[in-house]
Short mmCIF file of C-alpha atoms in Angstrom, two decimals:
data_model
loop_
_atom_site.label_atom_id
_atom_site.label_comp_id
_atom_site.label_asym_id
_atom_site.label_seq_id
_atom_site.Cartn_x
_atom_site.Cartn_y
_atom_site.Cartn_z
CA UNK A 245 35.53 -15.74 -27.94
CA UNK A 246 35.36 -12.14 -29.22
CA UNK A 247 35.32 -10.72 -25.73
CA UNK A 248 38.09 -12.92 -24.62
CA UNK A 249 40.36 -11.71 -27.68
CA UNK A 250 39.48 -8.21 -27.29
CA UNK A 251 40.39 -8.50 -23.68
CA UNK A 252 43.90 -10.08 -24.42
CA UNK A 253 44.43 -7.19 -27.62
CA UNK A 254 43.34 -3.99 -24.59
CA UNK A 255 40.44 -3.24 -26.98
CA UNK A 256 37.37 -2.42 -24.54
CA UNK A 257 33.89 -3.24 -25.74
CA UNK A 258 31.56 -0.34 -25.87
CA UNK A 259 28.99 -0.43 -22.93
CA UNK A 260 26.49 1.73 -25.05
CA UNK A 261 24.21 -1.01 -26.11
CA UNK A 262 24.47 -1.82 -22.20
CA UNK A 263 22.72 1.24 -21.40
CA UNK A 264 20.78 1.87 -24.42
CA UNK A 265 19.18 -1.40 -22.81
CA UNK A 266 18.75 0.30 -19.23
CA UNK A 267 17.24 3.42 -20.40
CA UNK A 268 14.60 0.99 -22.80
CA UNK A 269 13.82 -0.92 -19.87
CA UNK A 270 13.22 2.54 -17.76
CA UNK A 271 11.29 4.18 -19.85
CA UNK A 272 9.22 1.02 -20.93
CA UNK A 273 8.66 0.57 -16.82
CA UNK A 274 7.32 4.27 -16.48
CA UNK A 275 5.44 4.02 -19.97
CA UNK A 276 4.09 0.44 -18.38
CA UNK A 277 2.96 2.17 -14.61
CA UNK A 278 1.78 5.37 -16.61
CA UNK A 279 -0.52 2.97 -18.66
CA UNK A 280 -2.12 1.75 -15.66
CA UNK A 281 -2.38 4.79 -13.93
CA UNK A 282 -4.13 6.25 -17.32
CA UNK A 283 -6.59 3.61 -17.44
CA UNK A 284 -7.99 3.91 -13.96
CA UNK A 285 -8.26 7.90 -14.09
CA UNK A 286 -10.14 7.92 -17.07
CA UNK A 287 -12.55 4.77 -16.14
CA UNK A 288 -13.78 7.27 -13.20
CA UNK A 289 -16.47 8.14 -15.62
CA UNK A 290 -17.98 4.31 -14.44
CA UNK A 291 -18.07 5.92 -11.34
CA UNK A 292 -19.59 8.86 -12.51
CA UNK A 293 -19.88 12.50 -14.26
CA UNK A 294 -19.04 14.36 -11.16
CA UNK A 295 -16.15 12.04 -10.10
CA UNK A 296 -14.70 12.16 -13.33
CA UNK A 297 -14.98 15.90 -13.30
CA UNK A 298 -13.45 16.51 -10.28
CA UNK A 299 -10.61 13.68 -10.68
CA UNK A 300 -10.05 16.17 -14.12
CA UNK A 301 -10.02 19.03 -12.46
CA UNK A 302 -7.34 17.62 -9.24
CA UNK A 303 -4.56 16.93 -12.40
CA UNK A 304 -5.46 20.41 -13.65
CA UNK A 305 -3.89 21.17 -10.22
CA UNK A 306 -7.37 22.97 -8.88
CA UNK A 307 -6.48 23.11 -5.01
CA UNK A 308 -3.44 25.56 -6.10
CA UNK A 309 -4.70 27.11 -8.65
CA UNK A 310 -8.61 28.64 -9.52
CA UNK A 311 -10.66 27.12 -11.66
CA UNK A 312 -7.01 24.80 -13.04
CA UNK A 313 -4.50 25.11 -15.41
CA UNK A 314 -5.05 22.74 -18.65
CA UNK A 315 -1.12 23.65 -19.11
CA UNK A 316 -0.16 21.13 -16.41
CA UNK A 317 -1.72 18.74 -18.19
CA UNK A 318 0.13 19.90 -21.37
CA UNK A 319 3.53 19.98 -19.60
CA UNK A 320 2.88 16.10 -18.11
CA UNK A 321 1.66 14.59 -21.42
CA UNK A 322 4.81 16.26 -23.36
CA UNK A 323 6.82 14.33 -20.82
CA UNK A 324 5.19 11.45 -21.56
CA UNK A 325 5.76 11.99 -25.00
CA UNK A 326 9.35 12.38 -25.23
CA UNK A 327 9.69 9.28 -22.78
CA UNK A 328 7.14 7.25 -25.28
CA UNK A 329 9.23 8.95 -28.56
CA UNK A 330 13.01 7.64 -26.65
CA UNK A 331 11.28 3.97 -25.93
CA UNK A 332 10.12 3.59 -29.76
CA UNK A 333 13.59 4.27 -30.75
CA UNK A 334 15.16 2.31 -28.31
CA UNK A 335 13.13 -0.50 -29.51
CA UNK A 336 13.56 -0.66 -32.91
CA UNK A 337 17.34 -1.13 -32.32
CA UNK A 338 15.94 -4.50 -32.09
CA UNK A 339 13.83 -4.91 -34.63
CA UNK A 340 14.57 -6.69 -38.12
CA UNK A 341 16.40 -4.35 -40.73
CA UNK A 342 14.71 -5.94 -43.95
CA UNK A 343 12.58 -8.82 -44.43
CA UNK A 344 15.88 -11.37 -45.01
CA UNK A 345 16.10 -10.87 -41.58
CA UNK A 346 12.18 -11.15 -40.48
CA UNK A 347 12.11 -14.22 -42.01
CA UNK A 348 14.69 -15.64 -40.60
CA UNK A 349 13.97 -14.34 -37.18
CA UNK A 350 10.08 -15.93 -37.63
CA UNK A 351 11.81 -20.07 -38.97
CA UNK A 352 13.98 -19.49 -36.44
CA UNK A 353 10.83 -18.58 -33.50
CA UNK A 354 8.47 -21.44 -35.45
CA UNK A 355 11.56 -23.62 -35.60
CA UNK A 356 11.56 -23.33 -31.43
CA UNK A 357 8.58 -22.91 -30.49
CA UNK A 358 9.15 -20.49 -28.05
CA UNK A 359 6.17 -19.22 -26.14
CA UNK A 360 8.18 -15.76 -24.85
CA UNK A 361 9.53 -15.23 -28.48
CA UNK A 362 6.17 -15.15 -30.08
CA UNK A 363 4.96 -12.33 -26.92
CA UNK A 364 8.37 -10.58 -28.05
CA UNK A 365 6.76 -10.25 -31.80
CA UNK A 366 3.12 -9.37 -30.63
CA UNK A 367 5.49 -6.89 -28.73
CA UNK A 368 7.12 -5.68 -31.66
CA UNK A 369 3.74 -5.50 -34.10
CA UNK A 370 1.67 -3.44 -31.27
CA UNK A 371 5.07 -1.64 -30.49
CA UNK A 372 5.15 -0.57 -34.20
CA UNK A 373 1.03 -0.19 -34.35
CA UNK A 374 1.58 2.50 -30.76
CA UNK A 375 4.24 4.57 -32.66
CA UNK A 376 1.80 6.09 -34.71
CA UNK A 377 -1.42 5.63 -32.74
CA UNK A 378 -0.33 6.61 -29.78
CA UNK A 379 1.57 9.60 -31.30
CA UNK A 380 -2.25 11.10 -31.94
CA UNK A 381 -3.84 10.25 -28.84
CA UNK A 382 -0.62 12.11 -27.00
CA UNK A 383 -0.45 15.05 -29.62
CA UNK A 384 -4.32 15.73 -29.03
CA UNK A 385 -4.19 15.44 -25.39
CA UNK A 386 -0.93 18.01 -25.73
CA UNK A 387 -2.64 20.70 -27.91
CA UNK A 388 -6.44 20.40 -26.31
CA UNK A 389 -5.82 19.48 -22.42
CA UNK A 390 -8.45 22.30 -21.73
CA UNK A 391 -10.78 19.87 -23.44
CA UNK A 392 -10.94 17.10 -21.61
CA UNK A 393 -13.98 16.23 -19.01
CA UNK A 394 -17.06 13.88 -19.01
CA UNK A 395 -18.63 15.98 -22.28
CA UNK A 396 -16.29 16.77 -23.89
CA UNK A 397 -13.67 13.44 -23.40
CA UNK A 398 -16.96 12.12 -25.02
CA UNK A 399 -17.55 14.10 -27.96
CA UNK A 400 -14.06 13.60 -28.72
CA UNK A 401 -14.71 10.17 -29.27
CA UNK A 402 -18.25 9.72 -30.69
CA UNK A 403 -18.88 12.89 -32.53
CA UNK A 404 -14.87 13.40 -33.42
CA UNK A 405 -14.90 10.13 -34.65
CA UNK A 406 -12.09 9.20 -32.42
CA UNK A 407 -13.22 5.58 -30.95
CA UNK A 408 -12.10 3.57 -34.12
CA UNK A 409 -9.06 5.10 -33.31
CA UNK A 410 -9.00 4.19 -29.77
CA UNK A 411 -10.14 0.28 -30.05
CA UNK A 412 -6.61 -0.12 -31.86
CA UNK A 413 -5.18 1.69 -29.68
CA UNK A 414 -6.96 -0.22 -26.74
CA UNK A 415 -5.85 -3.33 -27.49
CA UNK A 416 -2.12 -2.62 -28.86
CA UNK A 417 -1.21 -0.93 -25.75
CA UNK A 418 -2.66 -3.50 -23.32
CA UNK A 419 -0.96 -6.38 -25.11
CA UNK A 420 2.32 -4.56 -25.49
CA UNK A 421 2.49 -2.92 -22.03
CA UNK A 422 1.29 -6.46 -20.13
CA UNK A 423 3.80 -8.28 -22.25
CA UNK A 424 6.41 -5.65 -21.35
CA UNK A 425 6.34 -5.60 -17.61
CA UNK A 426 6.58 -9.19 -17.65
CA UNK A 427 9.26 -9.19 -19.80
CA UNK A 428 11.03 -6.69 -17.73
CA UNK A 429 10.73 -9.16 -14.79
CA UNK A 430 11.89 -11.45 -16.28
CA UNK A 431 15.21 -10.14 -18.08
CA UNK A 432 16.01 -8.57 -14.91
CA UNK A 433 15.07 -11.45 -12.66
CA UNK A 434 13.19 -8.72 -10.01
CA UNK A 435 10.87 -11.85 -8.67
CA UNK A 436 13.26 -14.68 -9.32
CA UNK A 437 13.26 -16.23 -5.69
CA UNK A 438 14.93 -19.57 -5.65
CA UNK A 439 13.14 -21.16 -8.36
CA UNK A 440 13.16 -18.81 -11.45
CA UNK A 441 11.25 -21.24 -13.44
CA UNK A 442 8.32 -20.90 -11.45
CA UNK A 443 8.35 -17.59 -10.88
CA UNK A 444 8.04 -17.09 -14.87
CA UNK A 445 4.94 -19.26 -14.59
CA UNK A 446 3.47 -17.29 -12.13
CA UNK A 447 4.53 -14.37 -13.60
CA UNK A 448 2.97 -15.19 -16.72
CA UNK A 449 -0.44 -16.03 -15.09
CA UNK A 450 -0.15 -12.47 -13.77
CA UNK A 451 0.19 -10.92 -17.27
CA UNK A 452 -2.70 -12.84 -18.27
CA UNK A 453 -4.83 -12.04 -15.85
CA UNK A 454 -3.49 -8.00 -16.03
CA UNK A 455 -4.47 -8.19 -19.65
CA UNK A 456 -7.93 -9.04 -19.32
CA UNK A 457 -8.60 -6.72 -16.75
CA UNK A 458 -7.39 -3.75 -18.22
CA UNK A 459 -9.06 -5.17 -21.42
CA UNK A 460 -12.62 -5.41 -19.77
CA UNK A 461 -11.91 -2.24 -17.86
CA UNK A 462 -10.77 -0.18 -21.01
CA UNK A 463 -13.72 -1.48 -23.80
CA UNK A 464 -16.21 -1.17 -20.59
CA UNK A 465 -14.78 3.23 -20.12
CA UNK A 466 -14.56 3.46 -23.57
CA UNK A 467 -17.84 2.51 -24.43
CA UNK A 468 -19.07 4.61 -21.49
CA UNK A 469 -17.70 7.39 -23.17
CA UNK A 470 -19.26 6.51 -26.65
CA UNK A 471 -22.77 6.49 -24.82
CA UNK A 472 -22.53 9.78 -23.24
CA UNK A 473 -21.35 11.15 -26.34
CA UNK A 474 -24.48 9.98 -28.27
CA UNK A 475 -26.93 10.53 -26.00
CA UNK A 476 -24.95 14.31 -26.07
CA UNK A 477 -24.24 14.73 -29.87
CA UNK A 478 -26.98 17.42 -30.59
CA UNK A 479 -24.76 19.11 -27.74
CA UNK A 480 -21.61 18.40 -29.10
CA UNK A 481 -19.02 21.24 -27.55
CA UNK A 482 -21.09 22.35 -24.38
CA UNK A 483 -18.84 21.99 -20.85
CA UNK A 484 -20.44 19.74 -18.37
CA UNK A 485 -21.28 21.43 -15.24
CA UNK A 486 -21.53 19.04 -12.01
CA UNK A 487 -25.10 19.34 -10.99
CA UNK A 488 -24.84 18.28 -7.85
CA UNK A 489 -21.38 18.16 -6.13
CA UNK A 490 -20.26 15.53 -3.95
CA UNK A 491 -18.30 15.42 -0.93
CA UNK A 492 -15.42 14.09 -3.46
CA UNK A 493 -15.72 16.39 -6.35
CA UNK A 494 -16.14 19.36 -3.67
CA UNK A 495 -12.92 17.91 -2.09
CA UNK A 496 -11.02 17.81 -5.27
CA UNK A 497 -12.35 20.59 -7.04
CA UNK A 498 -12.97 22.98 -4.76
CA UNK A 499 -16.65 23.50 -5.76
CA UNK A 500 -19.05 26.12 -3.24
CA UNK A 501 -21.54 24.00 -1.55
CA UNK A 502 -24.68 26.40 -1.01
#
């Protein structure tokens, strides 16, 4: 009814929150893909020290520059920073103002029933939980991207103490990026076909099956990480050094084969 009067009186609705709601959906999608892309570089250490080296070295941009340059690393996780910074804000546009409004938000979702509105508030909690973990994880990565590698990545985490820090982290942005892409789908209707109803179905099945992959795949690195780390705490601080290159790290890295 308001639209229809405010047609008839010439007064044109803003189209901000329109587009407030575009850029939250990009920067959620490239957050989202930038998750996954994350997880699988740094779960190279499963694959091993060398490979994990050399996949550090190839986004320290080694085959154009000698030896790399940490500050590309620096430049890519600002980006990602400001991008993760604009989505927070975006989001808590959204979010209640006081609890008068949480709890009438949470009758309202209990009242219903609603299996997407309870993902939209384990959404919003690991949302609010990534605003101030993830805001370390980035700022650290910003300030020491010159110390990152199988040894030290490690000693970051067990002999920094940084793995409590990254099990929260773990699990608030698998939950809230999974949850996100398929809510993205399905606000936008990307995979609607002729049967939307399905395709939410099936959509969901995909989230839940995303979730506990990246779940097993991120404790399983992570945990990789805190083993090297003990095994190298009476080393804490010394660079790893491939021992014995392989045709991949020599490919990415540029390392001399004798």
């Amino acid at each position: 009814m308001n639209t229809i009067n405010n047609n008839k009186t010439g007064i044109k609705k803003s189209r901000v929150p329109a587009r407030l709601d575009y850029f939250q959906s990009g920067s959620g999608l490239i957050l989202g893909l930038f998750m996954w892309g994350h997880m699988l570089m740094v779960s190279s250490i499963l694959i091993s020290k060398d490979f994990m080296y050399g996949v550090t070295k190839f986004f320290e941009g080694s085959f154009l520059f000698e030896g790399g340059a940490p500050i590309l690393v620096s430049g890519f996780a600002f980006f990602i920073f400001v991008v993760f910074i604009v989505h927070a804000f975006l989001g808590m546009r959204k979010l209640p103002a006081n609890y008068k409004q949480y709890k009438i938000l949470k009758e309202t979702s209990s009242s219903l029933n609603h299996e997407d509105t309870k993902l939209w508030f384990i959404q919003a909690f690991t949302g609010f939980s990534m605003f101030f973990l993830g805001s370390i994880h980035l700022y650290i990565i910003m300030t020491n991207a010159d110390n990152i590698g199988p040894y030290a990545s490690a000693d970051r985490i067990w002999s920094g103490w940084m793995w409590p820090l990254f099990i929260l982290l773990l699990l608030a942005v698998e939950f809230h990026g999974t949850i996100g892409l398929y809510r993205l789908c399905v606000k936008w209707g990307w995979f609607d076909g002729e049967d939307p109803r399905k395709t939410r179905k099936t959509l969901k099945k995909v989230k839940n099956y995303l979730t506990w992959f990246f779940l097993i795949l991120g404790f399983t690195t992570l945990f990789a990480y805190m083993k090297i780390g003990y095994e190298h705490a009476d080393k804490a601080g010394e660079r790893y050094v491939p021992s014995a290159p392989s045709t991949m790290v020599y490919q990415i890295d540029k390392v001399e084969v004798a």
